[in-house]
Structures are given as C-alpha cells and as structure tokens.
Coordinates of C-alpha atoms in Angstrom, one line a residue:
X137 CA 0.0 0.0 0.0
X138 CA 1.5 3.4 -1.0
X139 CA 1.7 6.1 1.5
X140 CA 0.9 9.5 -0.1
X141 CA 2.6 12.8 0.8
X142 CA 0.6 16.0 1.2
X143 CA 1.3 17.3 -2.2
X144 CA 0.3 14.0 -3.8
X145 CA -3.3 14.1 -2.4
X146 CA -4.8 14.7 -5.9
X147 CA -3.0 11.5 -7.2
X148 CA -4.3 9.6 -4.1
X149 CA -7.9 10.7 -4.7
X150 CA -7.6 9.5 -8.4
X151 CA -6.0 6.1 -7.4
X152 CA -8.6 5.6 -4.6
X153 CA -11.2 6.0 -7.2
X154 CA -9.6 3.5 -9.6
X155 CA -9.4 1.0 -6.8
X156 CA -13.1 1.5 -6.1
X157 CA -14.0 1.0 -9.7
X158 CA -12.0 -2.2 -9.9
X159 CA -13.7 -3.5 -6.7
X160 CA -17.1 -2.6 -8.1
X161 CA -16.4 -4.2 -11.4
X162 CA -15.4 -7.6 -10.0
X163 CA -18.2 -10.0 -10.9
X164 CA -20.3 -7.2 -12.6
X165 CA -21.5 -7.7 -16.1
X166 CA -20.9 -3.9 -16.9
X167 CA -17.6 -3.3 -18.6
X168 CA -16.0 -0.2 -17.1
X169 CA -12.4 -1.0 -18.2
X170 CA -12.4 2.1 -20.5
X171 CA -13.2 4.3 -17.6
X172 CA -10.5 2.7 -15.4
X173 CA -8.1 3.1 -18.2
X174 CA -8.9 6.8 -18.6
X175 CA -8.5 7.4 -14.9
X176 CA -5.2 5.5 -14.9
X177 CA -3.8 7.6 -17.7
X178 CA -5.0 10.8 -15.9
X179 CA -3.3 9.6 -12.6
X180 CA -0.1 8.9 -14.4
X181 CA -0.1 12.1 -16.1
X182 CA -0.9 14.1 -13.0
X183 CA 1.9 12.2 -11.1
X184 CA 4.4 13.0 -13.8
X185 CA 3.5 16.7 -13.9
X186 CA 3.7 16.9 -10.1
X187 CA 7.1 15.4 -9.9
X188 CA 8.5 17.5 -12.7
X189 CA 7.7 20.6 -10.7
X190 CA 8.8 19.6 -7.2
X191 CA 10.0 22.3 -4.9
X192 CA 13.1 21.8 -2.7
X193 CA 10.8 21.3 0.3
X194 CA 8.7 18.7 -1.6
X195 CA 11.9 16.9 -2.6
X196 CA 12.9 16.9 1.1
X197 CA 9.6 15.2 1.9
X198 CA 10.3 12.6 -0.8
X199 CA 13.8 12.0 0.5
X200 CA 12.1 11.3 4.0
X201 CA 9.3 9.1 2.6
X202 CA 8.7 6.3 5.1
X203 CA 8.8 3.7 2.3
X204 CA 11.9 5.0 0.6
X205 CA 14.5 2.3 0.4
X206 CA 17.2 2.2 3.0
X207 CA 20.6 0.7 3.4
X208 CA 19.4 -3.0 3.7
X209 CA 17.0 -2.6 0.8
X210 CA 19.9 -1.4 -1.5
X211 CA 22.1 -4.3 0.0
X212 CA 19.6 -6.8 -1.1
X213 CA 19.1 -5.2 -4.6
X214 CA 22.6 -4.3 -5.5
X215 CA 25.1 -6.4 -3.6
X216 CA 25.9 -10.0 -2.9
X217 CA 27.9 -12.0 -0.4
X218 CA 27.7 -9.3 2.3
X219 CA 29.8 -10.0 5.3
X220 CA 29.0 -7.5 8.1
X221 CA 32.0 -6.3 10.3
X222 CA 30.8 -4.7 13.5
X223 CA 32.3 -2.8 16.3
X224 CA 34.8 0.0 16.6
X225 CA 37.2 -1.9 18.9
X226 CA 37.0 1.0 21.4
X227 CA 33.4 1.2 22.7
X228 CA 30.8 -1.0 21.0
X229 CA 28.6 -1.5 18.0
X230 CA 26.5 1.2 16.4
X231 CA 23.5 0.0 14.5
X232 CA 22.9 3.3 12.7
X233 CA 26.0 2.7 10.5
X234 CA 26.4 -0.7 8.9
X235 CA 29.5 -1.8 7.0
X236 CA 31.3 -4.9 5.8
X237 CA 32.7 -6.7 2.8
X238 CA 30.4 -7.1 -0.2
X239 CA 30.3 -7.9 -4.0
X240 CA 28.6 -5.3 -6.2
X241 CA 26.4 -7.2 -8.6
X242 CA 28.7 -7.7 -11.6
X243 CA 31.6 -9.1 -9.6
X244 CA 33.4 -6.1 -8.1
X245 CA 34.6 -6.6 -4.5
X246 CA 34.1 -3.6 -2.3
X247 CA 33.9 -2.4 1.2
X248 CA 30.4 -1.1 1.7
X249 CA 29.4 1.4 4.5
X250 CA 26.1 3.2 5.0
X251 CA 23.4 4.6 7.2
X252 CA 20.3 2.4 8.1
X253 CA 17.2 4.2 9.3
X254 CA 14.8 1.3 9.7
X255 CA 11.3 0.9 8.3
X256 CA 9.0 0.6 11.3
X257 CA 9.0 1.8 14.9
X258 CA 11.0 -1.1 16.3
X259 CA 13.7 -1.1 13.6
X260 CA 13.9 2.7 13.6
X261 CA 14.7 2.7 17.4
X262 CA 17.1 -0.2 17.0
X263 CA 19.0 1.8 14.2
X264 CA 18.6 5.1 16.0
X265 CA 16.9 6.6 13.0
X266 CA 20.1 6.5 11.0
X267 CA 21.8 8.9 13.3
X268 CA 25.3 7.6 13.8
X269 CA 27.2 7.7 17.2
X270 CA 30.9 8.1 17.6
X271 CA 31.3 4.3 17.6
X272 CA 29.6 4.2 14.3
X273 CA 32.0 6.6 12.6
X274 CA 35.0 4.9 14.4
X275 CA 33.8 1.7 12.9
X276 CA 33.6 3.4 9.5
X277 CA 37.3 4.4 9.9
X278 CA 38.2 0.9 10.8
X279 CA 36.6 -0.4 7.7
X280 CA 38.2 2.3 5.4
X281 CA 41.6 1.3 6.9
X282 CA 40.8 -2.3 6.1
X283 CA 39.9 -1.3 2.6
X284 CA 43.3 0.5 2.2
X285 CA 45.2 -2.5 3.4
X286 CA 43.7 -5.0 1.1
X287 CA 43.2 -2.7 -1.9
X288 CA 39.4 -2.7 -2.0
X289 CA 37.4 0.3 -3.3
X290 CA 35.0 1.9 -0.9
X291 CA 31.3 2.4 -1.5
X292 CA 29.2 4.4 0.9
X293 CA 25.3 4.9 0.8
X294 CA 24.5 8.0 2.8
X295 CA 21.1 8.5 4.4
X296 CA 21.0 10.3 7.6
X297 CA 19.3 13.5 9.1
X298 CA 22.6 14.0 10.9
X299 CA 24.9 12.5 13.5
X300 CA 23.3 11.6 16.8
X301 CA 23.3 14.8 19.1
X302 CA 22.7 13.1 22.5
X303 CA 24.9 13.9 25.5
X304 CA 26.3 10.4 25.5
X305 CA 27.6 10.8 22.1
X306 CA 29.2 14.1 23.0
X307 CA 30.8 12.5 26.0
X308 CA 32.3 9.9 23.7
X309 CA 33.7 12.5 21.2
X310 CA 31.2 12.8 18.5
X311 CA 32.8 15.8 16.8
X312 CA 36.3 14.2 16.8
X313 CA 35.0 10.9 15.5
X314 CA 33.2 12.8 12.6
X315 CA 36.3 14.8 11.8
X316 CA 38.5 11.7 11.8
X317 CA 36.0 9.8 9.5
X318 CA 36.1 12.6 7.1
X319 CA 39.9 12.7 7.3
X320 CA 40.0 8.9 6.7
X321 CA 37.9 9.3 3.5
X322 CA 40.3 12.0 2.2
X323 CA 43.3 9.9 3.0
X324 CA 42.1 6.7 1.4
X325 CA 44.6 5.1 -1.0
X326 CA 41.9 3.3 -2.9
X327 CA 39.0 4.5 -5.0
X328 CA 35.8 5.9 -3.1
X329 CA 32.4 6.4 -4.4
X330 CA 29.7 7.9 -2.2
X331 CA 25.9 8.2 -3.0
X332 CA 23.4 10.3 -1.2
X333 CA 20.4 8.0 -1.4
X334 CA 18.0 9.9 0.9
X335 CA 19.0 12.6 3.3
X336 CA 22.5 13.8 3.5
X337 CA 22.5 15.7 6.7
X338 CA 25.3 17.8 8.2
X339 CA 28.7 16.3 9.3
X340 CA 26.9 13.0 9.8
X341 CA 26.7 12.7 6.0
X342 CA 30.1 14.4 5.1
X343 CA 31.9 11.9 7.3
X344 CA 31.0 9.1 4.9
X345 CA 30.8 11.3 1.7
X346 CA 34.2 12.9 1.3
X347 CA 35.0 10.9 -1.8
X348 CA 36.5 11.7 -5.2
X349 CA 33.2 10.9 -6.8
X350 CA 29.8 11.9 -5.1
X351 CA 26.6 10.7 -6.7
X352 CA 23.0 11.5 -5.6
X353 CA 19.6 10.1 -6.4
X354 CA 17.3 12.5 -8.2
X355 CA 15.1 13.2 -5.2
X356 CA 17.6 13.1 -2.4
X357 CA 18.8 16.1 -0.4
X358 CA 22.2 17.2 0.9
X359 CA 22.7 20.1 3.3
X360 CA 24.6 21.3 6.2
X361 CA 21.5 21.5 8.4
X362 CA 17.8 20.5 8.0
X363 CA 15.4 23.1 6.5
X364 CA 13.5 23.1 9.8
X365 CA 16.8 23.7 11.8
X366 CA 17.8 26.6 9.3
X367 CA 14.4 28.2 9.6
X368 CA 14.5 28.0 13.5
X369 CA 17.7 29.8 13.5
X370 CA 17.0 32.5 10.9
X371 CA 13.2 33.0 11.3
X372 CA 12.7 31.6 14.8
X373 CA 10.1 29.2 13.5
X374 CA 10.3 25.9 11.8
X375 CA 7.2 26.9 9.7
X376 CA 9.6 28.7 7.4
X377 CA 11.2 25.4 6.3
X378 CA 10.0 25.6 2.8
X379 CA 11.6 28.9 2.4
X380 CA 14.8 27.7 4.0
X381 CA 14.9 24.7 1.7
X382 CA 14.6 27.0 -1.4
X383 CA 17.5 29.2 -0.2
X384 CA 19.8 26.4 0.9
X385 CA 20.2 24.8 -2.6
X386 CA 19.8 21.2 -1.1
X387 CA 18.5 19.4 -4.2
X388 CA 20.6 17.2 -6.5
X389 CA 20.0 19.6 -9.4
X390 CA 21.3 22.6 -7.5
X391 CA 24.3 20.7 -6.0
X392 CA 25.5 19.4 -9.4
X393 CA 25.4 23.1 -10.5
X394 CA 27.5 24.1 -7.4
X395 CA 29.9 21.3 -8.0
X396 CA 29.1 19.7 -4.7
X397 CA 27.8 16.5 -6.4
X398 CA 29.1 15.0 -9.6
X399 CA 26.3 12.8 -11.0
X400 CA 22.5 12.5 -10.6
X401 CA 21.1 9.1 -10.7
X402 CA 17.4 9.2 -12.0
X403 CA 14.5 7.9 -10.0
X404 CA 11.1 6.6 -11.4
X405 CA 8.2 9.0 -11.6
X406 CA 6.8 9.2 -8.0
X407 CA 10.2 8.5 -6.3
X408 CA 12.5 5.5 -5.6
X409 CA 10.0 3.9 -3.2
X410 CA 7.6 3.3 -6.2
X411 CA 10.1 0.9 -8.0
X412 CA 13.2 0.3 -5.9
X413 CA 14.5 -2.4 -8.3
X414 CA 14.8 0.1 -11.3
X415 CA 16.7 2.6 -9.2
X416 CA 19.0 0.0 -7.7
X417 CA 19.9 -1.2 -11.1
X418 CA 20.7 2.4 -12.3
X419 CA 22.6 3.2 -9.2
X420 CA 24.6 -0.1 -9.4
X421 CA 25.5 0.7 -13.0
X422 CA 26.5 4.3 -12.1
X423 CA 28.7 3.1 -9.2
X424 CA 30.4 0.4 -11.3
X425 CA 31.0 3.0 -14.1
X426 CA 32.7 5.4 -11.6
X427 CA 34.8 2.7 -10.0
X428 CA 35.9 1.4 -13.5
X429 CA 37.1 4.9 -14.2
X430 CA 39.0 5.2 -11.0
X431 CA 40.6 1.7 -10.9
X432 CA 44.2 1.8 -11.7
X433 CA 44.9 5.2 -10.3
X434 CA 47.6 5.6 -7.8
X435 CA 47.0 6.5 -4.2
X436 CA 48.6 9.8 -4.7
X437 CA 46.4 10.5 -7.8
X438 CA 43.3 9.6 -5.9
X439 CA 44.1 11.9 -2.9
X440 CA 44.9 14.7 -5.3
X441 CA 41.6 14.2 -7.0
X442 CA 39.8 14.5 -3.6
X443 CA 41.9 17.6 -2.7
X444 CA 41.2 19.2 -6.0
X445 CA 37.5 18.4 -5.8
X446 CA 36.8 19.9 -2.5
X447 CA 39.0 22.9 -2.9
X448 CA 37.3 23.8 -6.2
X449 CA 33.7 23.6 -5.0
X450 CA 32.1 26.9 -6.0
X451 CA 34.5 27.6 -8.8
X452 CA 32.6 27.5 -12.0
X453 CA 35.7 27.0 -14.2
X454 CA 36.7 23.9 -12.1
X455 CA 33.1 22.5 -12.4
X456 CA 33.2 22.9 -16.1
X457 CA 36.6 21.2 -16.3
X458 CA 35.3 18.2 -14.2
X459 CA 32.3 17.9 -16.5
X460 CA 34.6 17.7 -19.4
X461 CA 36.8 15.1 -17.8
X462 CA 39.5 17.6 -16.8

C-alpha cells in the first residue's frame, strides 16, 4: 500500500477512485475498463507533472518518505555476499552505521558502508533513525583502513538527518569521530564512491561522503542543516522550512550546478519507493562505471583528486573542467 505525501493528495484521490471501480467491477457484467483506463492515464499524467515541478521542500519530503529504500534494501538489490563487520574496537557496536565486505552485482569486490534508518518503529529505534554515534564513525574508519590495506574500493550509501546529538555521543567524542572519519575518507589510498540515497544531513553525512566521486539520487537532499533547523535559526520558527529549503540549494540539481555533487542518478516518476529495483539497477551501474574509471589510479592521484574536488567547490571554471573530464 502506497503512503501518499501531502502534495500527492490529488493523485491519491484518483488512485482511490480507480481502486473503487476495480472492486465494483469484480463479478459485474458492466464493462468499465475504458473508464478505469482513462483514470489510470490521468493519474499517471498528474503524477508525472507533479514530480517534474517539485519544490526543494517537496523533494525533502520525498527523501524522507517512510517507504523509501534504506541501506538494507539497497544491499539486497545491488550487492551479494555481504559480510558485516561490527564494532569500533573501542566502545561498542552502532546499528545506525552498517558496514562490511560485499560484492557489487557484476562481480566487483568492495567495502560497503552506509546509514540504516529502519522501516518501522521497532527497527527505527534499533537503528537510532540512522543517526550515527561516535562508535559508528570509528567503525567506518576501521573499515576504510581495512579497505586500504587490502586494496578494495569503498562504496558508501549516505542517508541520515545528521549524527546523533545526544549527550552520551558528545561524551564519547562525536565531533572528533566525525572529523577523523572525514579525514579517513580523504586519505584513502583506494577509490571511493559515495551516494546520497535519501537525506544527506550535516557532518553525519560528510563523514561518509568525502569521496572523489559523489553521486546523488534524483530526489535526495544534501545540506549542512535540515530546512527546519535553518528556519528555526533564521526566522525563529520551523514553519519557514519551505523557504529555507529553497534558499539552501539542497537538491541534487542545485548541487550538481554548485559542484558539490558529480552525478545524478534518476528515479522513477513518483520516487524511488515506487520502484526500488529500477533505481537500484541504475545506481549499481553508475557506481560500477565510476569505479571502473578510478581503478588503476595511484593512491597519490586519488588523494589529489579529492583535494582538488573539495577545494574547487564553487569555482565555475573547475566545475566545467570536471564535467569535461579535466
């Protein structure tokens, strides 16, 4: 059963009417297939026109959709032979950040790391809503060091509203863990491809996304703070979140233009949750394509790519050169 967002209500009304007609036509001698077909076409056209004109705030809602695929879904759809590796060897295990050895469908061995939000109340609490704690980021550092040691590329799937802000996380060095995870990304001697698959929130996202190639799903968002948080600071009310989302340039389309993201992976009309398999196939192909381009490059060249990439963000000429392969 599809969960509809507020701006999808007209589509929901049409699809509810279609469901009613189908139920009414069961066992009925009256043929209403033409009417059902007309409504289905109208619904598809309305959904398409709606998603072609999404505002940044509406894209934020799509990125947070409760049925949107999360780490474990992408894992099942895109990878094989996953061997989870837990614990940071300092404090404990963090279920918000999952990582291990995996094989990208097609045969490439990688170290896979990502945020898991969970799908229902129980799993969301267990995974802390995808908000990593210091031990999660230290686990990520350990896995990146493992990848460097064995020459395996690193793939990250970023989907978090931000790192966990609780007092216990601060007591265990949250800021330091995030900084060191970011540093570990930048120092990797092997290729790294990061993808923002849902929300890319603040340092909690950057700590797993400081790669030489950053991809982003079409309706994902990536920002230094949530629109609600920004609105609360600037306007003293979270009700201004739509205006904040517009001003912050958080969409994939804006971020490609700014040079923060390198490539957009398309989603089906209506978002990734409507057809996860199609998105997963496109994302797996994009990741494999990027890793193929990066394979064979020396550790020095990869580090230089990351350095140049992040220092040139905002430089229009550098963005043009990157698009042209420079």
